[in-house]
PDB file of C-alpha atoms in Angstrom:
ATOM      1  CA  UNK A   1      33.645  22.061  -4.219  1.00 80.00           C
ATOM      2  CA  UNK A   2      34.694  19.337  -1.946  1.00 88.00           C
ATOM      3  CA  UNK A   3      32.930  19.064   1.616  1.00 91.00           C
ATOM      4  CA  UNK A   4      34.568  17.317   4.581  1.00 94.00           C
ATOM      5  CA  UNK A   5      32.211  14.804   5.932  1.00 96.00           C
ATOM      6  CA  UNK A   6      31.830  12.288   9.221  1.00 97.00           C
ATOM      7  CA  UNK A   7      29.887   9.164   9.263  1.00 97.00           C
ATOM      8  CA  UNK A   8      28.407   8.803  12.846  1.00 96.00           C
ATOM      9  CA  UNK A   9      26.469   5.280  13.451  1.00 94.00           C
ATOM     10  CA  UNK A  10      26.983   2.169  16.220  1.00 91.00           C
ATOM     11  CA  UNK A  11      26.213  -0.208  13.345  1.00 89.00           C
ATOM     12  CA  UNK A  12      29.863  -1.309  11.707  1.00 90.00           C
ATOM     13  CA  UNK A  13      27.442  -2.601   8.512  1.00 88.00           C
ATOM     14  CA  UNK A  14      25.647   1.238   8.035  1.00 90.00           C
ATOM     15  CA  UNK A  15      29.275   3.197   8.503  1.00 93.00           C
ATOM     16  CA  UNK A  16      31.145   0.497   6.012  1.00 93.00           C
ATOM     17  CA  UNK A  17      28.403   0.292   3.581  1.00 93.00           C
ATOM     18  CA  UNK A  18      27.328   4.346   4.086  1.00 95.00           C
ATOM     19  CA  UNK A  19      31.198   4.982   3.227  1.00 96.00           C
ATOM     20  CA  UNK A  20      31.224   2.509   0.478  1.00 95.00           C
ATOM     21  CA  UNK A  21      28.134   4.509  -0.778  1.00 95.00           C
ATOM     22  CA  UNK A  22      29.832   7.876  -0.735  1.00 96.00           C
ATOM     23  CA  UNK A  23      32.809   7.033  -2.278  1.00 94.00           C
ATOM     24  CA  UNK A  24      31.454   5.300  -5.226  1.00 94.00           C
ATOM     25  CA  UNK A  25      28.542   8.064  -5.815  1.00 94.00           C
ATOM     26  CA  UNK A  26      29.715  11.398  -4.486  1.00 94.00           C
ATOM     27  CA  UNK A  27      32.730  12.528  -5.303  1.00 92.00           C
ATOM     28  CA  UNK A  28      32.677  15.842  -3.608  1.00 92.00           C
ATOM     29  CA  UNK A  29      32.466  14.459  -0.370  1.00 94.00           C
ATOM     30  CA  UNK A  30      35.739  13.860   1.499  1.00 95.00           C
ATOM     31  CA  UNK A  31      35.050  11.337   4.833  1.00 96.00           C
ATOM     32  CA  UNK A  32      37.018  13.195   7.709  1.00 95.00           C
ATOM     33  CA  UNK A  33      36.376  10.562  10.001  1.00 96.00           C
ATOM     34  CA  UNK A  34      33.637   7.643  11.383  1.00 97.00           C
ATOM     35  CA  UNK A  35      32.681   7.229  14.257  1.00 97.00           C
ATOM     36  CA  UNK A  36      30.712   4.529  16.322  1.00 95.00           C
ATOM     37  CA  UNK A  37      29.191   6.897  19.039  1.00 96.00           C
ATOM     38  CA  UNK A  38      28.180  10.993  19.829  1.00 95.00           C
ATOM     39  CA  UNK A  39      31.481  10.778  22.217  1.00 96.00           C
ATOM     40  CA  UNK A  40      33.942   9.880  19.204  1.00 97.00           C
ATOM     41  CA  UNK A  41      31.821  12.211  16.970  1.00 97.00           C
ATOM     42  CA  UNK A  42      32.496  15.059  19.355  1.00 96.00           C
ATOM     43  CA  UNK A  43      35.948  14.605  19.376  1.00 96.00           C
ATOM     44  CA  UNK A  44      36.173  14.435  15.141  1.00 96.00           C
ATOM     45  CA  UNK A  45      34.466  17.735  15.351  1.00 96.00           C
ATOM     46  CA  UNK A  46      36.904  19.379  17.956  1.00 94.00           C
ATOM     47  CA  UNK A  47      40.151  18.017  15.320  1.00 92.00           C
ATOM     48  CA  UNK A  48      38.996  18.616  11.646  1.00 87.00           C
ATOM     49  CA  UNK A  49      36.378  21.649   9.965  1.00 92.00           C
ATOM     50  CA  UNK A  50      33.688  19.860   9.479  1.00 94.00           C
ATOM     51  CA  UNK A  51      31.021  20.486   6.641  1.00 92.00           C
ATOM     52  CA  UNK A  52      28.873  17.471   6.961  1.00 94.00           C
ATOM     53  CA  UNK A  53      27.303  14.877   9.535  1.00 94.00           C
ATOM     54  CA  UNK A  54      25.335  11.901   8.209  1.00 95.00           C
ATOM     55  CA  UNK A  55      24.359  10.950  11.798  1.00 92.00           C
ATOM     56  CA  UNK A  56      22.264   8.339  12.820  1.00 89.00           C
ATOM     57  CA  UNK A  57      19.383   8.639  15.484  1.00 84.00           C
ATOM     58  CA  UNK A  58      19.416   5.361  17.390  1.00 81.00           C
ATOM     59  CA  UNK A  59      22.830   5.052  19.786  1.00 84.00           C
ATOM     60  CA  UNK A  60      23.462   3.319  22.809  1.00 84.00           C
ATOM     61  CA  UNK A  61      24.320   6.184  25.272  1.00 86.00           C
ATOM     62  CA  UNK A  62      23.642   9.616  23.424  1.00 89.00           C
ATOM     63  CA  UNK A  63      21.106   9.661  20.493  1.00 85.00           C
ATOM     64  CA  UNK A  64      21.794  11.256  17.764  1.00 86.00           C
ATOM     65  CA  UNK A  65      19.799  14.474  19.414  1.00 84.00           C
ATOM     66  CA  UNK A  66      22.314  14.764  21.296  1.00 87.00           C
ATOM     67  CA  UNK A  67      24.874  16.268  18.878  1.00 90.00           C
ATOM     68  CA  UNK A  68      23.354  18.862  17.470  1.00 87.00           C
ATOM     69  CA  UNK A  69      24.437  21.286  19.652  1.00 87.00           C
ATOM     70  CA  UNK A  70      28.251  20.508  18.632  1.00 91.00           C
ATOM     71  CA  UNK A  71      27.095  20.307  14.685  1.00 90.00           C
ATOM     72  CA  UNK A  72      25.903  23.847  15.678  1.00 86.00           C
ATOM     73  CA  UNK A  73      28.930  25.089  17.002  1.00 89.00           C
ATOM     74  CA  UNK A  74      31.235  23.287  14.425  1.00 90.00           C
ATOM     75  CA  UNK A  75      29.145  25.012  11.744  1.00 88.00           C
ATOM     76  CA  UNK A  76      28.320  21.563  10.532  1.00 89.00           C
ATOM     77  CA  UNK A  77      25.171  20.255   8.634  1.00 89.00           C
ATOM     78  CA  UNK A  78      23.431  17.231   9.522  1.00 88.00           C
ATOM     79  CA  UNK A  79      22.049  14.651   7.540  1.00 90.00           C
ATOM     80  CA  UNK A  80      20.035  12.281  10.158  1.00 87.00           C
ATOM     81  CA  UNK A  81      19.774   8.339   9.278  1.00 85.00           C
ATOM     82  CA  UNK A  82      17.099   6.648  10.807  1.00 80.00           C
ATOM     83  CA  UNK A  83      14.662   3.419  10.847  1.00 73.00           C
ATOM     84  CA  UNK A  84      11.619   6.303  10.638  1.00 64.00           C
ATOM     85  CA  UNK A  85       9.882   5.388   7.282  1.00 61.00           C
ATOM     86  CA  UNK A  86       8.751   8.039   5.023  1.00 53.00           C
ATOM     87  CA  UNK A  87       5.074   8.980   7.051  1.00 42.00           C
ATOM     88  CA  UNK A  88       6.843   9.886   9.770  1.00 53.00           C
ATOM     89  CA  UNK A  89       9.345  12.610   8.267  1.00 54.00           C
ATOM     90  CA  UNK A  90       6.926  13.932   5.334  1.00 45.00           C
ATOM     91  CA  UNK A  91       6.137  16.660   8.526  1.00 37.00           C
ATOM     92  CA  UNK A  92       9.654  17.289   9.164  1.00 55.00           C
ATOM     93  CA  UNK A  93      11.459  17.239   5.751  1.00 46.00           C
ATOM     94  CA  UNK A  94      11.634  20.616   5.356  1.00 39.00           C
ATOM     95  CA  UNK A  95      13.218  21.508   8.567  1.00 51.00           C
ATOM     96  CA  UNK A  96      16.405  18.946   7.953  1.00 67.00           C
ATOM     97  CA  UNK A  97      18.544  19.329   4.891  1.00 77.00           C
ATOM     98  CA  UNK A  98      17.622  15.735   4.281  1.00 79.00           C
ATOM     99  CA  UNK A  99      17.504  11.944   5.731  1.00 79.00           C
ATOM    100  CA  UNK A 100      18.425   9.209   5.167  1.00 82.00           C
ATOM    101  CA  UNK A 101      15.889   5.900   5.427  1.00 82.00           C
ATOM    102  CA  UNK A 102      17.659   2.404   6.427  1.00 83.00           C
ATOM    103  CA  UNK A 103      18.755   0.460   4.039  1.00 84.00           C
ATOM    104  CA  UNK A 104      20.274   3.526   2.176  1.00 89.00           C
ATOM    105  CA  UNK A 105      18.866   4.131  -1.371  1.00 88.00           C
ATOM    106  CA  UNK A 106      21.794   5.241  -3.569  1.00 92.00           C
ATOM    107  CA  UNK A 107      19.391   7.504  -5.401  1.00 91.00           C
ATOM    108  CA  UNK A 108      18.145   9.065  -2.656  1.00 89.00           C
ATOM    109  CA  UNK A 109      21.801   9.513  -0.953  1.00 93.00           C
ATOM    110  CA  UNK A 110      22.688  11.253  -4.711  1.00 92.00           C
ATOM    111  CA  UNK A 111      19.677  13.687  -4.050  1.00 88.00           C
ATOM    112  CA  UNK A 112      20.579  14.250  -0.265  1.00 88.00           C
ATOM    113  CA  UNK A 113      24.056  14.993  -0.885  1.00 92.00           C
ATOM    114  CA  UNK A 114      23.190  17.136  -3.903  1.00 88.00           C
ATOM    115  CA  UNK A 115      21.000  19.418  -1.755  1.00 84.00           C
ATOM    116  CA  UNK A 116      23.576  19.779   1.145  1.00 86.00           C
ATOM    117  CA  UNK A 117      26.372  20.345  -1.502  1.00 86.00           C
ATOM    118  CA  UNK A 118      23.612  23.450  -2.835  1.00 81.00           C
ATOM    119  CA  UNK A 119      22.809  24.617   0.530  1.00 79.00           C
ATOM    120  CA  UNK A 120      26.633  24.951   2.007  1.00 81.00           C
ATOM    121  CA  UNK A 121      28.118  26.176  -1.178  1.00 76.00           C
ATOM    122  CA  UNK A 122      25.587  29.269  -1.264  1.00 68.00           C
ATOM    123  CA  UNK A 123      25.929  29.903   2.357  1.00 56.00           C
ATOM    124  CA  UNK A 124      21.995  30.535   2.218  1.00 44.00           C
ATOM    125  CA  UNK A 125      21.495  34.030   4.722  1.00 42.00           C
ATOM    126  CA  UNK A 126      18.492  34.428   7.119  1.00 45.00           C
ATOM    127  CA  UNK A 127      17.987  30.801   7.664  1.00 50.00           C
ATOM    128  CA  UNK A 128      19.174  29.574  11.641  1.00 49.00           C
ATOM    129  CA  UNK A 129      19.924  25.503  10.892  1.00 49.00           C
ATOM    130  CA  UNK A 130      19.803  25.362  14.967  1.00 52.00           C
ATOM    131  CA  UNK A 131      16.554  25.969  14.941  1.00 51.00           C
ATOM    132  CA  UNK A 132      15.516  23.923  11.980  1.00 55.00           C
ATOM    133  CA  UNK A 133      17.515  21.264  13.587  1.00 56.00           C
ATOM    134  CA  UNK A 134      15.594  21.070  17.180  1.00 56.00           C
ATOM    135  CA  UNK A 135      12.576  20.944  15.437  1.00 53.00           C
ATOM    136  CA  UNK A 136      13.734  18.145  13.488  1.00 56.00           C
ATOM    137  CA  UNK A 137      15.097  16.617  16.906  1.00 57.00           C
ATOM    138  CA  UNK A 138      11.840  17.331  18.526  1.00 56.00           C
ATOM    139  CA  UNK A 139       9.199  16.078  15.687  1.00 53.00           C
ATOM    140  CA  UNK A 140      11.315  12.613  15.405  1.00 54.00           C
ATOM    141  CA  UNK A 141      11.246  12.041  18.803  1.00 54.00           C
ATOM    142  CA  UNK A 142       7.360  12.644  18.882  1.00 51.00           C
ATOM    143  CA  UNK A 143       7.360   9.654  16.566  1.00 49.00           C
ATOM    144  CA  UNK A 144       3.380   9.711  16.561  1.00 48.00           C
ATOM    145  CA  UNK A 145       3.459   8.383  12.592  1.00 56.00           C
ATOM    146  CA  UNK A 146       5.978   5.423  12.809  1.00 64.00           C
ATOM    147  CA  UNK A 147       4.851   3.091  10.254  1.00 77.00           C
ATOM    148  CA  UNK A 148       8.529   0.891   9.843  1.00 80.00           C
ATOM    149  CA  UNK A 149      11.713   0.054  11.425  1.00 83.00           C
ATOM    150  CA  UNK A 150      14.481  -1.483  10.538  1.00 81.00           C
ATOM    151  CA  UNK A 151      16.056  -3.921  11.880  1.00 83.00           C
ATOM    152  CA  UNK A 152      19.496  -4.803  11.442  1.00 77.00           C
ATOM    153  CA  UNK A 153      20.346  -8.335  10.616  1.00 70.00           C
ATOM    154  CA  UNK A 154      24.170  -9.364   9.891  1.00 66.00           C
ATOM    155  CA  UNK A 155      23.926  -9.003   6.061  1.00 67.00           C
ATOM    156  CA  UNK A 156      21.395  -5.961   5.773  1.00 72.00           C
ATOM    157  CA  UNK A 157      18.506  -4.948   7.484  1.00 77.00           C
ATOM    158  CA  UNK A 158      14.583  -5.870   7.887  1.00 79.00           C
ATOM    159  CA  UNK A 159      12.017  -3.402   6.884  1.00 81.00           C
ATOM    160  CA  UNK A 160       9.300  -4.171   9.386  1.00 88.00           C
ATOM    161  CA  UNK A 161       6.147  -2.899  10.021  1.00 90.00           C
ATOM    162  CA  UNK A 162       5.466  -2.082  13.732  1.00 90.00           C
ATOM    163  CA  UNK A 163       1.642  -3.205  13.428  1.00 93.00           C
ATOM    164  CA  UNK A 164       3.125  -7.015  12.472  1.00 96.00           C
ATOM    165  CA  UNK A 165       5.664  -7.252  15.873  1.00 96.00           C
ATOM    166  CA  UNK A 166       3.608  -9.306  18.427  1.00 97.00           C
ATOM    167  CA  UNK A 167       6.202  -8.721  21.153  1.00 97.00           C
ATOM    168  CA  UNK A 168      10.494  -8.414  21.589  1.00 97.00           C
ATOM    169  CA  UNK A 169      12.617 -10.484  23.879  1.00 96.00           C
ATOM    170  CA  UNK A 170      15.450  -9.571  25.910  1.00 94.00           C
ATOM    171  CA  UNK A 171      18.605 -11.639  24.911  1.00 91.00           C
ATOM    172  CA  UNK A 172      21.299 -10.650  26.991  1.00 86.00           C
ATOM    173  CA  UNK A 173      22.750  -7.698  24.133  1.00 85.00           C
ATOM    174  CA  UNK A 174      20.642  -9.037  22.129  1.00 90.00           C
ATOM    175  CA  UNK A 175      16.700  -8.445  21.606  1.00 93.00           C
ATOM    176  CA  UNK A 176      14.300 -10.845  19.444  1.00 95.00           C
ATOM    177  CA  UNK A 177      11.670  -9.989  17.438  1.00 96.00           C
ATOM    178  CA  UNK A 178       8.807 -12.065  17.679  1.00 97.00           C
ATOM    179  CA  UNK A 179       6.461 -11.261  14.303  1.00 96.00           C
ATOM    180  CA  UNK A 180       2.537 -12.362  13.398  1.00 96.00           C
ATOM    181  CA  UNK A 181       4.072 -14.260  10.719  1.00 95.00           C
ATOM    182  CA  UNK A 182       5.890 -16.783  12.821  1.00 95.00           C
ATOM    183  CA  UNK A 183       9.349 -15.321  11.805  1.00 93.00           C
ATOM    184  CA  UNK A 184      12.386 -14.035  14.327  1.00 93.00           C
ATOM    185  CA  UNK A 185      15.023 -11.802  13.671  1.00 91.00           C
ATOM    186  CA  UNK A 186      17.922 -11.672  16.316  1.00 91.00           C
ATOM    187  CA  UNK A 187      19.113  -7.826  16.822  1.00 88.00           C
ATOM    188  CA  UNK A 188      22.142  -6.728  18.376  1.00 83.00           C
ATOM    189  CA  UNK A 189      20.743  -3.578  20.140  1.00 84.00           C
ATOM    190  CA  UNK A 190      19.386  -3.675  23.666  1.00 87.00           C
ATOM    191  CA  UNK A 191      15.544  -3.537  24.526  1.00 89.00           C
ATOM    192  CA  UNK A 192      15.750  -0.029  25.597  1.00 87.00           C
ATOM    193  CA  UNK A 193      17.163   1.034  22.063  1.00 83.00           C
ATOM    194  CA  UNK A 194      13.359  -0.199  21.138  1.00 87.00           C
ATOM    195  CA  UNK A 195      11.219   1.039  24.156  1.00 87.00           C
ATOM    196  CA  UNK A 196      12.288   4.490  23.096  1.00 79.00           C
ATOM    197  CA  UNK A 197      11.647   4.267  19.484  1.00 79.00           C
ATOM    198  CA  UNK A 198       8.169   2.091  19.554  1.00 85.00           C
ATOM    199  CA  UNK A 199       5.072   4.065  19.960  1.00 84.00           C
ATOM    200  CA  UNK A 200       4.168   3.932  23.779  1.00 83.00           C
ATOM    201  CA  UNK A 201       0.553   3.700  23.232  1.00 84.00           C
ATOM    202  CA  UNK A 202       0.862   0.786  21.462  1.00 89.00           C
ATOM    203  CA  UNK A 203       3.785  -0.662  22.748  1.00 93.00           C
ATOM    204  CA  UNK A 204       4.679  -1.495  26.649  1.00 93.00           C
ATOM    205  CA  UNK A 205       7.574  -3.194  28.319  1.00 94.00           C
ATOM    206  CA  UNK A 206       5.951  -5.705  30.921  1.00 94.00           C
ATOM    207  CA  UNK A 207       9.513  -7.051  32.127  1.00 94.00           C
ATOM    208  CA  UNK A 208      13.193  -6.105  31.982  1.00 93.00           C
ATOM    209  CA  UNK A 209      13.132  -8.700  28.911  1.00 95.00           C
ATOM    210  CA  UNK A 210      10.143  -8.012  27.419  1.00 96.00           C
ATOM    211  CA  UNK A 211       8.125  -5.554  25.346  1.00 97.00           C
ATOM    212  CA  UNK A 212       4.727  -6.415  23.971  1.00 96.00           C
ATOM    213  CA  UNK A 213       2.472  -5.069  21.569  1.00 95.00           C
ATOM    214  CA  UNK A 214      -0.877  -4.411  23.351  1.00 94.00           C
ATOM    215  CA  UNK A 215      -2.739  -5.103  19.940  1.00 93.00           C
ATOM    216  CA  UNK A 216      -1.903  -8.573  20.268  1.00 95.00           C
ATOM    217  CA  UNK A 217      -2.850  -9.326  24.058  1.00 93.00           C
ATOM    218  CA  UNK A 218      -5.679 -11.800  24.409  1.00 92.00           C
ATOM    219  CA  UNK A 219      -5.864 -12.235  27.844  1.00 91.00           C
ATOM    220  CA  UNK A 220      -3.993 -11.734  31.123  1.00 88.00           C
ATOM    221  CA  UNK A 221      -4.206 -13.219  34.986  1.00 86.00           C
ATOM    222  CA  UNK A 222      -3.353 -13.179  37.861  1.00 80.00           C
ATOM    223  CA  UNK A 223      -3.162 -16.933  39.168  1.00 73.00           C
ATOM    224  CA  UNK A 224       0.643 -17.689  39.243  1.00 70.00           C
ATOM    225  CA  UNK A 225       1.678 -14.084  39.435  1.00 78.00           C
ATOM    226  CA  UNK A 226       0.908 -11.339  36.027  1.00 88.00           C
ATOM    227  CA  UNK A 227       1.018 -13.193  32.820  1.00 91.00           C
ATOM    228  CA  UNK A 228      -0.191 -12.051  29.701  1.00 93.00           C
ATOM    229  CA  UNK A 229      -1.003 -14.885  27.115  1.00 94.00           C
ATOM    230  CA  UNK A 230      -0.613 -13.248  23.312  1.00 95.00           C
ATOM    231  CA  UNK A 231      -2.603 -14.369  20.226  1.00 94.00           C
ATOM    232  CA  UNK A 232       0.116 -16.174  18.814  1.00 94.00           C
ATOM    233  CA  UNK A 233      -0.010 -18.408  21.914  1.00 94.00           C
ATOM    234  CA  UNK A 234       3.035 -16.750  23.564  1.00 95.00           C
ATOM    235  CA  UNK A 235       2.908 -15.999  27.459  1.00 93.00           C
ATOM    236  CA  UNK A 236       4.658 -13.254  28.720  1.00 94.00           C
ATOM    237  CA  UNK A 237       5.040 -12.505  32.621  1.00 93.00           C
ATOM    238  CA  UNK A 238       4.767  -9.038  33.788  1.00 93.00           C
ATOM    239  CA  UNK A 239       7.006  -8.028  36.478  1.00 92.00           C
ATOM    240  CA  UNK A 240       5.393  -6.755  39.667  1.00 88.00           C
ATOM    241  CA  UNK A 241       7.142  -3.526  39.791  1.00 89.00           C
ATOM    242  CA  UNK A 242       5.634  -3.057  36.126  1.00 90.00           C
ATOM    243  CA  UNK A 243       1.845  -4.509  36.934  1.00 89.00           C
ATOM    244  CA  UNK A 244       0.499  -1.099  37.815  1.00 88.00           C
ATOM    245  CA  UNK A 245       1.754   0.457  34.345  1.00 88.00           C
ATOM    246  CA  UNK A 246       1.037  -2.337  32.604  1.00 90.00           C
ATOM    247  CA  UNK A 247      -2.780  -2.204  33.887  1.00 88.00           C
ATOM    248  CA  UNK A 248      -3.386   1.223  33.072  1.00 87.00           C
ATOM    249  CA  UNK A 249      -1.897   1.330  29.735  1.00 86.00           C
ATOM    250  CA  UNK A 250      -4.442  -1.771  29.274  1.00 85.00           C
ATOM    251  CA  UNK A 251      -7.195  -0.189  30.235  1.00 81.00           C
ATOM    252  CA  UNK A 252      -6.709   3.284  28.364  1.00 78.00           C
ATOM    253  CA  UNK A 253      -5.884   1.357  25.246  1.00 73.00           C
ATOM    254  CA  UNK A 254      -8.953  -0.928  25.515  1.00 68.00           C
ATOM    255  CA  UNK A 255     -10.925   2.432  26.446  1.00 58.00           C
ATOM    256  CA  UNK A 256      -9.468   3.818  22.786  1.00 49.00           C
ATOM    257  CA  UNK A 257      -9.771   0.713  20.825  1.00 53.00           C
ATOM    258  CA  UNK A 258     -13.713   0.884  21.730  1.00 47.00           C
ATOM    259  CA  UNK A 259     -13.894   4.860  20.659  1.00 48.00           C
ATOM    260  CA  UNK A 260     -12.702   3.952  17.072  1.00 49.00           C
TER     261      UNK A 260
END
């Protein structure tokens, strides 16, 4: 049986290379429609019966969160890609049909699209998929076991773990990603794509252009205004509207560091 599917991601590289994906491996899928936001999402939903969403979390605007209320209504299933790596959603699995993890595994996109193809055909009974889908919506955005994101870098993307990024950089459209290892990768998503998917205990933005991670803060002052120096020599100011915040996320953090 052939299900009608929409790919739903801001990236042009995931919805090419998704669709390239799904043509090549799954034949029973028919793409309906792509679309580059939740807006032009909506309005696929409202023209053609939709069976299928593979809908990415991370959107300028509305998240991905924020169409499950119209997947609901459209009697659509959702398949959620995301940067989240694998610690994060082993607590969640079973409330999703299935996700996907950036950059897409064509086995695991067989296996995802084999289950959904299962679970629509039978038309399981007793099961309410809204309610397995805001748990889903609620347990992601949690995020207390990210691990991984990826990053998204012209040919591909950049599996990076959280624990090596020292601190991110405003660029105008553009943020930078400073890592322990020296290296920089140059994102086209804004900072505040990142401030809501980092861990806020670990992670605090000191400045309209800048995030750090507080694991990697050696010292701050106060001489010529708030400026935190990092270990890899960097020095970040801290604007003064963002001082208070800044000090009391230092504090707790150095209050939890000493408890371990």
């Amino acid at each position: 049986m052939t299900h009608n599917a929409i790919i739903v991601d801001d990236e042009e590289f995931a919805r090419s290379s998704l669709y390239f994906l799904l043509q090549e491996n799954c034949e029973n899928i028919n793409i309906s429609g792509i679309a580059k936001s939740v807006a032009e999402a909506r309005n696929l939903l409202s023209q053609h019966p939709i069976d299928l969403i593979f809908l990415d979390i991370a959107m300028p605007g509305e998240n991905g969160f924020e169409l499950i209320k119209d997947a609901k209504e459209s009697n659509a299933h959702v398949i959620f890609i995301t940067a989240y790596d694998q610690y994060a959603l082993k607590a969640i699995k079973a409330n999703a049909l299935d996700y996907l993890l950036k950059p897409i595994d064509i086995d695991e996109l067989k296996l995802a699209v084999e289950k959904a193809n299962d679970y629509i055909s039978l038309k399981k009974n007793g099961l309410d998929r809204n309610d397995n889908l805001q748990n889903l919506a609620q347990q992601l955005h949690e995020r207390t076991e990210i691990r991984k994101i990826s990053l998204p870098n012209g040919q591909g993307y950049s599996l990076t773990s959280i624990s090596d990024i020292v601190h991110i950089a405003a660029d105008s459209n553009y943020s930078i990603f400073y890592l322990v290892n020296g290296e920089r990768i140059t994102v086209s998503k804004v900072l505040k794509e990142y401030e809501e998917i980092l861990p806020e205990n670990q992670f605090i933005r000191v400045h309209k252009s800048s995030i750090i991670n507080l694991d990697y803060v050696s010292e701050y002052n106060s001489k010529n205004g708030l400026e935190v120096t990092l270990k890899n020599g960097d020095r970040i100011a801290v604007s003064r509207r963002r001082a208070s915040d800044f000090l009391e996320k230092v504090k707790s953090y150095t209050s939890f560091e000493s408890e371990k």
